[in-house]
Amino acid sequence: MFQIAKVVGPFLGAAALTFTTPKACILVNAAACIISIGVLFSLKKAGKNIQGQAARSSHQPKETYSNGWKIVFQHSILLRVVMLFHLSYFVVMLVDAQISIFLRDVLPHHPEMLGWLLSGIGLGALATGVYLNRKKQVHHPFRLLSLGLLLFGGSLFFISCFNPAVMSRYFILIAAPIGGAGVGLNLLLFNYIVQTYSDKEHLGKVYGFINTLTSAVLLTAPLLGGMVVKLAGAQTTFLTAAIIVVVVGFVSILMPLRDKREGNVQIDA
């Protein structure tokens, strides 16, 4: 549902901009928020049930999530995957907030391109999710995770090299689903690997540590992205981010994957 919303929302927004104004789209967004508030107020009864369940489970120790980082650092597979995912996620958040600045610089007379671009990214992620969900077992998840980095980095590199003087703006729309597929591979396979290689009794602690890192990325990456774009420009920022992701993807896909806890046994990557 999340990926479908990422496809349909920007697609409809881009289509709406062809016959209406950005202010009208913002008003529609405001109306949707008001509807969401109404839905949330209708959940009072369900909220009371949840509070009752939470009260019954309040005896659990407060440090349930505090030792998650120890578990991750003791497990070489989890440590590598967590580092790869959050590095790529940091780059995504770094450039995501600056996409509108980049498109304003290269295609100032086509504001609808932002919606088409975001919709294309969502479409690629949705297609990846549908494909992986149909598979009963994912073979070589670590290699696919690295492939996701290469797909995202490659599409970002192509977009950063876009020249409107010699290239059609529709080339960006071709690269968008490829980058979205890379993002989808990273997101889905990251969760798949964490759940597969974590002990069930420690899974909550691991995700507590992961959520902390994710929150830190959400806080710092957009702020840093704005500063870098102001200093170096949007196109240079996108190009640098693309090179970093591609290099990390190549290094990751070539590195042997071994787990110290399993006696250095080679893992089916």
CSV table of C-alpha atoms in Angstrom, one decimal, residues 1-264:
chain,number,residue,atom,x,y,z
A,1,MET,CA,0.0,0.0,0.0
A,2,PHE,CA,2.9,2.3,0.8
A,3,GLN,CA,4.5,1.8,-2.6
A,4,ILE,CA,1.2,2.1,-4.4
A,5,ALA,CA,0.6,5.5,-2.7
A,6,LYS,CA,4.1,6.6,-3.8
A,7,VAL,CA,3.1,5.7,-7.4
A,8,VAL,CA,-0.4,7.1,-7.5
A,9,GLY,CA,0.1,10.2,-5.5
A,10,PRO,CA,2.9,11.8,-7.5
A,11,PHE,CA,1.4,10.5,-10.8
A,12,LEU,CA,-1.9,12.3,-10.0
A,13,GLY,CA,-0.1,15.3,-8.8
A,14,ALA,CA,1.9,15.6,-12.0
A,15,ALA,CA,-1.3,15.1,-14.1
A,16,ALA,CA,-3.1,17.7,-12.0
A,17,LEU,CA,-0.3,20.3,-12.7
A,18,THR,CA,-1.0,20.1,-16.4
A,19,PHE,CA,-4.4,21.8,-15.9
A,20,THR,CA,-4.3,23.4,-12.5
A,21,THR,CA,-1.9,25.2,-10.1
A,22,PRO,CA,0.4,24.0,-7.3
A,23,LYS,CA,-1.9,25.9,-4.8
A,24,ALA,CA,-4.8,23.7,-5.8
A,25,CYS,CA,-2.7,20.6,-5.2
A,26,ILE,CA,-1.7,21.9,-1.7
A,27,LEU,CA,-5.4,22.5,-0.9
A,28,VAL,CA,-6.2,18.9,-1.9
A,29,ASN,CA,-3.4,17.7,0.4
A,30,ALA,CA,-4.8,19.8,3.2
A,31,ALA,CA,-8.3,18.2,2.6
A,32,ALA,CA,-6.7,14.7,2.8
A,33,CYS,CA,-5.1,15.6,6.1
A,34,ILE,CA,-8.4,16.7,7.5
A,35,ILE,CA,-10.0,13.4,6.4
A,36,SER,CA,-7.1,11.5,8.0
A,37,ILE,CA,-7.8,13.4,11.3
A,38,GLY,CA,-11.4,12.2,11.1
A,39,VAL,CA,-10.3,8.6,10.6
A,40,LEU,CA,-8.0,8.8,13.6
A,41,PHE,CA,-10.7,10.2,15.8
A,42,SER,CA,-12.9,7.2,14.9
A,43,LEU,CA,-10.3,4.9,16.4
A,44,LYS,CA,-10.8,5.8,20.0
A,45,LYS,CA,-12.3,2.4,20.9
A,46,ALA,CA,-9.4,0.6,19.3
A,47,GLY,CA,-7.0,2.9,21.1
A,48,LYS,CA,-8.5,1.9,24.5
A,49,ASN,CA,-7.9,-1.7,23.7
A,50,ILE,CA,-4.3,-1.1,22.8
A,51,GLN,CA,-3.8,0.9,26.0
A,52,GLY,CA,-5.1,-2.1,28.0
A,53,GLN,CA,-2.7,-4.5,26.2
A,54,ALA,CA,0.2,-2.1,26.9
A,55,ALA,CA,-0.7,-1.9,30.6
A,56,ARG,CA,-0.7,-5.6,30.9
A,57,SER,CA,2.8,-5.9,29.2
A,58,SER,CA,4.3,-3.0,31.2
A,59,HIS,CA,6.2,-5.4,33.4
A,60,GLN,CA,8.7,-6.0,30.5
A,61,PRO,CA,12.1,-4.4,31.3
A,62,LYS,CA,12.8,-0.9,30.0
A,63,GLU,CA,16.1,-2.0,28.5
A,64,THR,CA,14.5,-4.3,25.9
A,65,TYR,CA,15.8,-2.1,23.1
A,66,SER,CA,19.0,-0.8,24.8
A,67,ASN,CA,21.2,-3.7,23.9
A,68,GLY,CA,20.3,-3.9,20.3
A,69,TRP,CA,23.5,-2.3,19.1
A,70,LYS,CA,25.5,-5.0,21.0
A,71,ILE,CA,23.7,-7.8,19.1
A,72,VAL,CA,24.3,-6.1,15.7
A,73,PHE,CA,28.0,-5.5,16.3
A,74,GLN,CA,28.5,-9.1,17.4
A,75,HIS,CA,26.9,-10.4,14.2
A,76,SER,CA,29.1,-9.6,11.2
A,77,ILE,CA,26.2,-10.2,8.7
A,78,LEU,CA,23.8,-7.9,10.5
A,79,LEU,CA,26.5,-5.3,11.0
A,80,ARG,CA,27.4,-5.2,7.3
A,81,VAL,CA,23.8,-5.1,6.2
A,82,VAL,CA,22.8,-2.4,8.6
A,83,MET,CA,25.8,-0.3,7.5
A,84,LEU,CA,25.0,-0.8,3.8
A,85,PHE,CA,21.3,0.0,4.2
A,86,HIS,CA,21.8,3.1,6.3
A,87,LEU,CA,24.5,4.4,4.0
A,88,SER,CA,22.2,4.1,1.0
A,89,TYR,CA,19.3,5.4,3.0
A,90,PHE,CA,21.4,8.4,4.0
A,91,VAL,CA,22.2,9.2,0.4
A,92,VAL,CA,18.5,8.7,-0.6
A,93,MET,CA,17.4,11.2,2.0
A,94,LEU,CA,20.3,13.5,1.2
A,95,VAL,CA,19.1,13.9,-2.4
A,96,ASP,CA,15.4,13.3,-2.0
A,97,ALA,CA,14.8,16.6,-0.4
A,98,GLN,CA,16.8,18.3,-3.2
A,99,ILE,CA,15.1,16.8,-6.2
A,100,SER,CA,12.9,19.8,-6.7
A,101,ILE,CA,16.0,22.1,-6.6
A,102,PHE,CA,17.7,19.9,-9.2
A,103,LEU,CA,14.7,19.8,-11.5
A,104,ARG,CA,14.2,23.6,-11.1
A,105,ASP,CA,17.8,24.1,-12.3
A,106,VAL,CA,17.7,21.8,-15.3
A,107,LEU,CA,14.0,22.0,-16.3
A,108,PRO,CA,12.7,25.2,-15.0
A,109,HIS,CA,9.7,25.3,-17.4
A,110,HIS,CA,8.4,21.8,-16.6
A,111,PRO,CA,7.3,21.7,-12.9
A,112,GLU,CA,5.2,18.5,-13.6
A,113,MET,CA,8.5,16.6,-14.0
A,114,LEU,CA,8.8,16.3,-10.2
A,115,GLY,CA,5.6,14.3,-10.0
A,116,TRP,CA,6.5,12.1,-13.0
A,117,LEU,CA,9.9,11.4,-11.5
A,118,LEU,CA,8.6,10.5,-8.0
A,119,SER,CA,5.9,8.3,-9.6
A,120,GLY,CA,8.5,6.5,-11.7
A,121,ILE,CA,10.6,5.8,-8.6
A,122,GLY,CA,7.6,4.5,-6.7
A,123,LEU,CA,6.6,2.3,-9.7
A,124,GLY,CA,10.1,0.7,-9.8
A,125,ALA,CA,9.9,0.0,-6.0
A,126,LEU,CA,6.4,-1.4,-6.3
A,127,ALA,CA,7.4,-3.7,-9.2
A,128,THR,CA,10.3,-5.0,-7.1
A,129,GLY,CA,8.0,-5.6,-4.1
A,130,VAL,CA,5.5,-7.5,-6.2
A,131,TYR,CA,8.2,-9.7,-7.7
A,132,LEU,CA,9.9,-10.5,-4.4
A,133,ASN,CA,6.6,-11.2,-2.6
A,134,ARG,CA,5.8,-13.9,-5.2
A,135,LYS,CA,9.0,-15.8,-4.5
A,136,LYS,CA,8.8,-18.4,-1.7
A,137,GLN,CA,12.5,-18.0,-1.0
A,138,VAL,CA,14.9,-15.3,-1.9
A,139,HIS,CA,18.3,-16.7,-3.1
A,140,HIS,CA,21.4,-14.6,-2.7
A,141,PRO,CA,19.8,-11.8,-0.8
A,142,PHE,CA,23.1,-10.1,0.0
A,143,ARG,CA,24.1,-9.9,-3.7
A,144,LEU,CA,20.6,-8.6,-4.5
A,145,LEU,CA,21.0,-5.9,-1.8
A,146,SER,CA,24.3,-4.9,-3.5
A,147,LEU,CA,22.6,-4.9,-6.9
A,148,GLY,CA,20.0,-2.6,-5.5
A,149,LEU,CA,22.8,-0.1,-4.6
A,150,LEU,CA,24.2,-0.4,-8.1
A,151,LEU,CA,20.8,0.2,-9.7
A,152,PHE,CA,20.1,3.2,-7.5
A,153,GLY,CA,23.6,4.7,-7.9
A,154,GLY,CA,23.6,4.1,-11.7
A,155,SER,CA,20.2,5.8,-12.2
A,156,LEU,CA,21.3,8.7,-9.9
A,157,PHE,CA,24.5,9.1,-11.9
A,158,PHE,CA,22.5,9.2,-15.2
A,159,ILE,CA,20.1,11.8,-13.8
A,160,SER,CA,23.0,13.9,-12.4
A,161,CYS,CA,24.6,14.0,-15.9
A,162,PHE,CA,21.3,15.0,-17.6
A,163,ASN,CA,21.8,17.9,-20.1
A,164,PRO,CA,18.6,19.4,-21.4
A,165,ALA,CA,20.4,20.9,-24.3
A,166,VAL,CA,21.2,17.5,-25.9
A,167,MET,CA,18.8,15.1,-24.1
A,168,SER,CA,15.1,14.8,-23.9
A,169,ARG,CA,13.6,15.3,-20.4
A,170,TYR,CA,11.9,11.9,-20.8
A,171,PHE,CA,15.3,10.2,-20.3
A,172,ILE,CA,14.9,11.1,-16.6
A,173,LEU,CA,11.6,9.1,-16.5
A,174,ILE,CA,13.4,6.1,-17.9
A,175,ALA,CA,16.0,6.2,-15.1
A,176,ALA,CA,13.4,6.8,-12.4
A,177,PRO,CA,11.9,3.2,-12.3
A,178,ILE,CA,15.4,1.7,-12.3
A,179,GLY,CA,16.4,3.8,-9.3
A,180,GLY,CA,13.1,2.9,-7.7
A,181,ALA,CA,13.8,-0.8,-8.2
A,182,GLY,CA,17.2,-0.4,-6.5
A,183,VAL,CA,15.5,1.4,-3.5
A,184,GLY,CA,12.9,-1.4,-3.3
A,185,LEU,CA,15.6,-4.1,-3.3
A,186,ASN,CA,17.4,-2.4,-0.5
A,187,LEU,CA,14.3,-1.8,1.6
A,188,LEU,CA,12.7,-5.2,1.2
A,189,LEU,CA,15.9,-7.3,1.3
A,190,PHE,CA,17.2,-5.4,4.3
A,191,ASN,CA,14.1,-6.4,6.4
A,192,TYR,CA,14.3,-9.9,5.0
A,193,ILE,CA,17.9,-10.4,6.0
A,194,VAL,CA,17.4,-8.8,9.5
A,195,GLN,CA,14.5,-11.1,10.2
A,196,THR,CA,16.2,-14.2,8.8
A,197,TYR,CA,19.6,-13.8,10.6
A,198,SER,CA,18.3,-12.4,13.9
A,199,ASP,CA,17.3,-14.6,16.8
A,200,LYS,CA,13.6,-14.4,17.4
A,201,GLU,CA,14.0,-13.4,21.0
A,202,HIS,CA,16.4,-10.6,20.0
A,203,LEU,CA,14.5,-9.3,17.0
A,204,GLY,CA,12.8,-6.5,18.9
A,205,LYS,CA,16.2,-5.3,20.3
A,206,VAL,CA,17.7,-5.3,16.8
A,207,TYR,CA,14.9,-3.3,15.3
A,208,GLY,CA,15.0,-0.9,18.2
A,209,PHE,CA,18.7,-0.1,17.4
A,210,ILE,CA,17.8,0.1,13.7
A,211,ASN,CA,15.0,2.5,14.2
A,212,THR,CA,17.3,4.7,16.2
A,213,LEU,CA,19.7,4.8,13.3
A,214,THR,CA,16.9,5.5,10.8
A,215,SER,CA,15.6,8.4,12.9
A,216,ALA,CA,19.1,9.8,13.0
A,217,VAL,CA,19.4,9.6,9.2
A,218,LEU,CA,15.9,11.3,8.8
A,219,LEU,CA,17.1,14.1,11.0
A,220,THR,CA,20.6,14.8,9.6
A,221,ALA,CA,20.5,13.8,5.9
A,222,PRO,CA,18.0,16.5,4.6
A,223,LEU,CA,19.7,19.2,6.7
A,224,LEU,CA,23.1,18.2,5.3
A,225,GLY,CA,21.7,17.9,1.8
A,226,GLY,CA,20.5,21.5,1.9
A,227,MET,CA,23.9,22.7,3.1
A,228,VAL,CA,25.8,20.8,0.4
A,229,VAL,CA,23.5,21.9,-2.4
A,230,LYS,CA,23.9,25.5,-1.3
A,231,LEU,CA,27.7,25.2,-1.4
A,232,ALA,CA,28.3,22.9,-4.4
A,233,GLY,CA,25.0,23.0,-6.4
A,234,ALA,CA,22.4,20.3,-7.0
A,235,GLN,CA,24.0,18.6,-10.0
A,236,THR,CA,27.4,18.3,-8.3
A,237,THR,CA,25.7,16.9,-5.1
A,238,PHE,CA,23.7,14.3,-7.1
A,239,LEU,CA,26.8,13.3,-9.0
A,240,THR,CA,28.9,12.9,-5.9
A,241,ALA,CA,26.2,10.9,-4.2
A,242,ALA,CA,25.9,8.6,-7.2
A,243,ILE,CA,29.6,7.9,-7.3
A,244,ILE,CA,29.6,7.0,-3.6
A,245,VAL,CA,26.7,4.6,-3.9
A,246,VAL,CA,28.1,2.9,-7.0
A,247,VAL,CA,31.5,2.4,-5.4
A,248,VAL,CA,30.0,1.0,-2.2
A,249,GLY,CA,27.8,-1.3,-4.3
A,250,PHE,CA,30.8,-2.7,-6.3
A,251,VAL,CA,32.8,-3.2,-3.1
A,252,SER,CA,29.9,-4.9,-1.4
A,253,ILE,CA,29.2,-7.3,-4.2
A,254,LEU,CA,32.8,-8.4,-4.4
A,255,MET,CA,33.4,-8.8,-0.7
A,256,PRO,CA,33.2,-12.4,0.7
A,257,LEU,CA,30.5,-12.8,3.3
A,258,ARG,CA,31.4,-14.7,6.4
A,259,ASP,CA,29.8,-14.9,9.8
A,260,LYS,CA,32.1,-15.1,12.9
A,261,ARG,CA,29.3,-16.7,15.0
A,262,GLU,CA,29.1,-19.6,12.5
A,263,GLY,CA,32.8,-20.3,12.6
A,264,ASN,CA,33.7,-18.3,9.5
